Amino acid sequence: MTDDAGWYSEDAATFGDRLAGARDAAGLTQAALAAKIGVKTAVIAGWENDLKEPRANRLQMLSGILGVSLSWLLTGQGEGPDAPEDVVTLSSDLTDLLAEMRMLRTQMLGSTERLGHLEKRLRTAIKEQA
């Protein structure tokens, strides 16, 4: 559910509503989004219909690809898509470019987190050898 005052707010929409709205705003079909994150189209449909919930790693991917904050996707609070009257129609080339940039941002965030874990393991190993 949406309205102008509470555009996909916590009170007005479910996770599935926000996911479907962000996907539409990104110019992606369910099949295109499914292909980008490596799941079947039926899985996306299940998420959008609030029948299933994605795992944390998929949530991060969705957030990056759709260009919305993880907190907005989960709660409706934070950076979400533009309201319908603010949406600008982009060519498919530009939409693909934006999607690729969002995916790269998501991968970079994941790499940063992974690097942090590796640094922690290295510090622990150094302490154990000392």
mmCIF file of N, CA, C and O in Angstrom, residues 23-64:
data_model
loop_
_atom_site.group_PDB
_atom_site.id
_atom_site.type_symbol
_atom_site.label_atom_id
_atom_site.label_comp_id
_atom_site.label_asym_id
_atom_site.label_seq_id
_atom_site.Cartn_x
_atom_site.Cartn_y
_atom_site.Cartn_z
ATOM 1 N N ARG A 23 11.546 -2.426 -7.121
ATOM 2 C CA ARG A 23 11.861 -3.132 -8.371
ATOM 3 C C ARG A 23 11.254 -2.394 -9.553
ATOM 4 O O ARG A 23 11.920 -2.169 -10.571
ATOM 5 N N ASP A 24 9.997 -1.995 -9.412
ATOM 6 C CA ASP A 24 9.336 -1.223 -10.474
ATOM 7 C C ASP A 24 10.066 0.090 -10.733
ATOM 8 O O ASP A 24 10.284 0.479 -11.881
ATOM 9 N N ALA A 25 10.428 0.786 -9.644
ATOM 10 C CA ALA A 25 11.125 2.071 -9.785
ATOM 11 C C ALA A 25 12.476 1.898 -10.467
ATOM 12 O O ALA A 25 12.946 2.799 -11.166
ATOM 13 N N ALA A 26 13.103 0.730 -10.278
ATOM 14 C CA ALA A 26 14.393 0.449 -10.921
ATOM 15 C C ALA A 26 14.210 -0.008 -12.366
ATOM 16 O O ALA A 26 15.192 -0.223 -13.080
ATOM 17 N N GLY A 27 12.954 -0.195 -12.784
ATOM 18 C CA GLY A 27 12.686 -0.598 -14.164
ATOM 19 C C GLY A 27 12.983 -2.058 -14.438
ATOM 20 O O GLY A 27 13.289 -2.430 -15.569
ATOM 21 N N LEU A 28 12.881 -2.895 -13.402
ATOM 22 C CA LEU A 28 13.183 -4.318 -13.554
ATOM 23 C C LEU A 28 11.917 -5.160 -13.451
ATOM 24 O O LEU A 28 11.024 -4.853 -12.664
ATOM 25 N N THR A 29 11.872 -6.218 -14.227
ATOM 26 C CA THR A 29 10.801 -7.204 -14.075
ATOM 27 C C THR A 29 11.217 -8.173 -12.973
ATOM 28 O O THR A 29 12.380 -8.195 -12.558
ATOM 29 N N GLN A 30 10.279 -8.985 -12.522
ATOM 30 C CA GLN A 30 10.621 -10.014 -11.536
ATOM 31 C C GLN A 30 11.692 -10.939 -12.107
ATOM 32 O O GLN A 30 12.642 -11.302 -11.410
ATOM 33 N N ALA A 31 11.553 -11.303 -13.369
ATOM 34 C CA ALA A 31 12.522 -12.214 -14.000
ATOM 35 C C ALA A 31 13.906 -11.582 -14.077
ATOM 36 O O ALA A 31 14.920 -12.251 -13.817
ATOM 37 N N ALA A 32 13.972 -10.300 -14.418
ATOM 38 C CA ALA A 32 15.270 -9.620 -14.514
ATOM 39 C C ALA A 32 15.939 -9.532 -13.147
ATOM 40 O O ALA A 32 17.148 -9.765 -13.020
ATOM 41 N N LEU A 33 15.172 -9.196 -12.118
ATOM 42 C CA LEU A 33 15.733 -9.118 -10.774
ATOM 43 C C LEU A 33 16.187 -10.494 -10.308
ATOM 44 O O LEU A 33 17.266 -10.635 -9.732
ATOM 45 N N ALA A 34 15.379 -11.499 -10.587
ATOM 46 C CA ALA A 34 15.744 -12.865 -10.206
ATOM 47 C C ALA A 34 17.072 -13.277 -10.847
ATOM 48 O O ALA A 34 17.934 -13.856 -10.188
ATOM 49 N N ALA A 35 17.239 -12.949 -12.112
ATOM 50 C CA ALA A 35 18.477 -13.294 -12.817
ATOM 51 C C ALA A 35 19.679 -12.571 -12.210
ATOM 52 O O ALA A 35 20.767 -13.147 -12.093
ATOM 53 N N LYS A 36 19.492 -11.331 -11.800
ATOM 54 C CA LYS A 36 20.597 -10.549 -11.235
ATOM 55 C C LYS A 36 21.065 -11.086 -9.895
ATOM 56 O O LYS A 36 22.240 -10.969 -9.560
ATOM 57 N N ILE A 37 20.159 -11.652 -9.114
ATOM 58 C CA ILE A 37 20.578 -12.146 -7.799
ATOM 59 C C ILE A 37 20.650 -13.668 -7.712
ATOM 60 O O ILE A 37 20.979 -14.205 -6.666
ATOM 61 N N GLY A 38 20.365 -14.333 -8.822
ATOM 62 C CA GLY A 38 20.552 -15.786 -8.873
ATOM 63 C C GLY A 38 19.487 -16.616 -8.191
ATOM 64 O O GLY A 38 19.801 -17.624 -7.559
ATOM 65 N N VAL A 39 18.238 -16.181 -8.304
ATOM 66 C CA VAL A 39 17.130 -16.980 -7.781
ATOM 67 C C VAL A 39 16.097 -17.155 -8.892
ATOM 68 O O VAL A 39 16.175 -16.506 -9.929
ATOM 69 N N LYS A 40 15.114 -18.003 -8.651
ATOM 70 C CA LYS A 40 14.036 -18.194 -9.620
ATOM 71 C C LYS A 40 13.016 -17.068 -9.488
ATOM 72 O O LYS A 40 12.864 -16.469 -8.422
ATOM 73 N N THR A 41 12.314 -16.802 -10.576
ATOM 74 C CA THR A 41 11.292 -15.758 -10.582
ATOM 75 C C THR A 41 10.234 -16.020 -9.512
ATOM 76 O O THR A 41 9.748 -15.087 -8.877
ATOM 77 N N ALA A 42 9.914 -17.277 -9.284
ATOM 78 C CA ALA A 42 8.917 -17.626 -8.265
ATOM 79 C C ALA A 42 9.357 -17.195 -6.872
ATOM 80 O O ALA A 42 8.516 -16.871 -6.022
ATOM 81 N N VAL A 43 10.651 -17.173 -6.632
ATOM 82 C CA VAL A 43 11.176 -16.728 -5.336
ATOM 83 C C VAL A 43 10.897 -15.232 -5.159
ATOM 84 O O VAL A 43 10.439 -14.797 -4.097
ATOM 85 N N ILE A 44 11.157 -14.442 -6.199
ATOM 86 C CA ILE A 44 10.869 -13.001 -6.141
ATOM 87 C C ILE A 44 9.377 -12.795 -5.901
ATOM 88 O O ILE A 44 8.980 -11.974 -5.066
ATOM 89 N N ALA A 45 8.549 -13.537 -6.624
ATOM 90 C CA ALA A 45 7.096 -13.422 -6.447
ATOM 91 C C ALA A 45 6.697 -13.759 -5.014
ATOM 92 O O ALA A 45 5.853 -13.078 -4.415
ATOM 93 N N GLY A 46 7.310 -14.776 -4.442
ATOM 94 C CA GLY A 46 7.031 -15.148 -3.050
ATOM 95 C C GLY A 46 7.400 -14.043 -2.080
ATOM 96 O O GLY A 46 6.666 -13.751 -1.131
ATOM 97 N N TRP A 47 8.551 -13.405 -2.323
ATOM 98 C CA TRP A 47 8.973 -12.288 -1.470
ATOM 99 C C TRP A 47 8.009 -11.118 -1.604
ATOM 100 O O TRP A 47 7.612 -10.517 -0.617
ATOM 101 N N GLU A 48 7.637 -10.790 -2.851
ATOM 102 C CA GLU A 48 6.752 -9.646 -3.076
ATOM 103 C C GLU A 48 5.343 -9.891 -2.540
ATOM 104 O O GLU A 48 4.634 -8.952 -2.202
ATOM 105 N N ASN A 49 4.947 -11.150 -2.461
ATOM 106 C CA ASN A 49 3.629 -11.487 -1.929
ATOM 107 C C ASN A 49 3.685 -11.793 -0.434
ATOM 108 O O ASN A 49 2.704 -12.272 0.142
ATOM 109 N N ASP A 50 4.841 -11.540 0.171
ATOM 110 C CA ASP A 50 5.044 -11.762 1.607
ATOM 111 C C ASP A 50 4.789 -13.203 2.023
ATOM 112 O O ASP A 50 4.356 -13.465 3.144
ATOM 113 N N LEU A 51 5.077 -14.133 1.126
ATOM 114 C CA LEU A 51 4.942 -15.547 1.441
ATOM 115 C C LEU A 51 6.260 -16.132 1.942
ATOM 116 O O LEU A 51 6.269 -17.153 2.625
ATOM 117 N N LYS A 52 7.362 -15.486 1.571
ATOM 118 C CA LYS A 52 8.699 -15.914 1.970
ATOM 119 C C LYS A 52 9.515 -14.676 2.260
ATOM 120 O O LYS A 52 9.150 -13.572 1.859
ATOM 121 N N GLU A 53 10.656 -14.879 2.947
ATOM 122 C CA GLU A 53 11.561 -13.769 3.225
ATOM 123 C C GLU A 53 12.960 -14.144 2.773
ATOM 124 O O GLU A 53 13.399 -15.282 2.967
ATOM 125 N N PRO A 54 13.670 -13.195 2.179
ATOM 126 C CA PRO A 54 15.037 -13.485 1.736
ATOM 127 C C PRO A 54 16.013 -13.558 2.901
ATOM 128 O O PRO A 54 15.782 -12.972 3.958
ATOM 129 N N ARG A 55 17.098 -14.298 2.685
ATOM 130 C CA ARG A 55 18.172 -14.354 3.675
ATOM 131 C C ARG A 55 18.947 -13.033 3.649
ATOM 132 O O ARG A 55 18.825 -12.239 2.726
ATOM 133 N N ALA A 56 19.771 -12.831 4.649
ATOM 134 C CA ALA A 56 20.504 -11.573 4.814
ATOM 135 C C ALA A 56 21.359 -11.232 3.596
ATOM 136 O O ALA A 56 21.390 -10.085 3.153
ATOM 137 N N ASN A 57 22.048 -12.220 3.030
ATOM 138 C CA ASN A 57 22.902 -11.924 1.878
ATOM 139 C C ASN A 57 22.070 -11.481 0.676
ATOM 140 O O ASN A 57 22.484 -10.611 -0.086
ATOM 141 N N ARG A 58 20.898 -12.037 0.508
ATOM 142 C CA ARG A 58 20.018 -11.629 -0.586
ATOM 143 C C ARG A 58 19.447 -10.234 -0.326
ATOM 144 O O ARG A 58 19.259 -9.452 -1.247
ATOM 145 N N LEU A 59 19.169 -9.927 0.943
ATOM 146 C CA LEU A 59 18.674 -8.591 1.277
ATOM 147 C C LEU A 59 19.702 -7.535 0.895
ATOM 148 O O LEU A 59 19.351 -6.496 0.334
ATOM 149 N N GLN A 60 20.969 -7.801 1.179
ATOM 150 C CA GLN A 60 22.023 -6.856 0.811
ATOM 151 C C GLN A 60 22.085 -6.681 -0.694
ATOM 152 O O GLN A 60 22.236 -5.572 -1.201
ATOM 153 N N MET A 61 21.987 -7.778 -1.423
ATOM 154 C CA MET A 61 22.021 -7.702 -2.878
ATOM 155 C C MET A 61 20.835 -6.898 -3.403
ATOM 156 O O MET A 61 20.992 -6.048 -4.285
ATOM 157 N N LEU A 62 19.651 -7.176 -2.872
ATOM 158 C CA LEU A 62 18.453 -6.450 -3.297
ATOM 159 C C LEU A 62 18.618 -4.954 -3.054
ATOM 160 O O LEU A 62 18.321 -4.135 -3.928
ATOM 161 N N SER A 63 19.099 -4.617 -1.879
ATOM 162 C CA SER A 63 19.304 -3.216 -1.533
ATOM 163 C C SER A 63 20.233 -2.530 -2.530
ATOM 164 O O SER A 63 19.942 -1.442 -3.026
ATOM 165 N N GLY A 64 21.346 -3.172 -2.852
ATOM 166 C CA GLY A 64 22.306 -2.592 -3.785
ATOM 167 C C GLY A 64 21.765 -2.477 -5.199
ATOM 168 O O GLY A 64 21.896 -1.435 -5.846
#
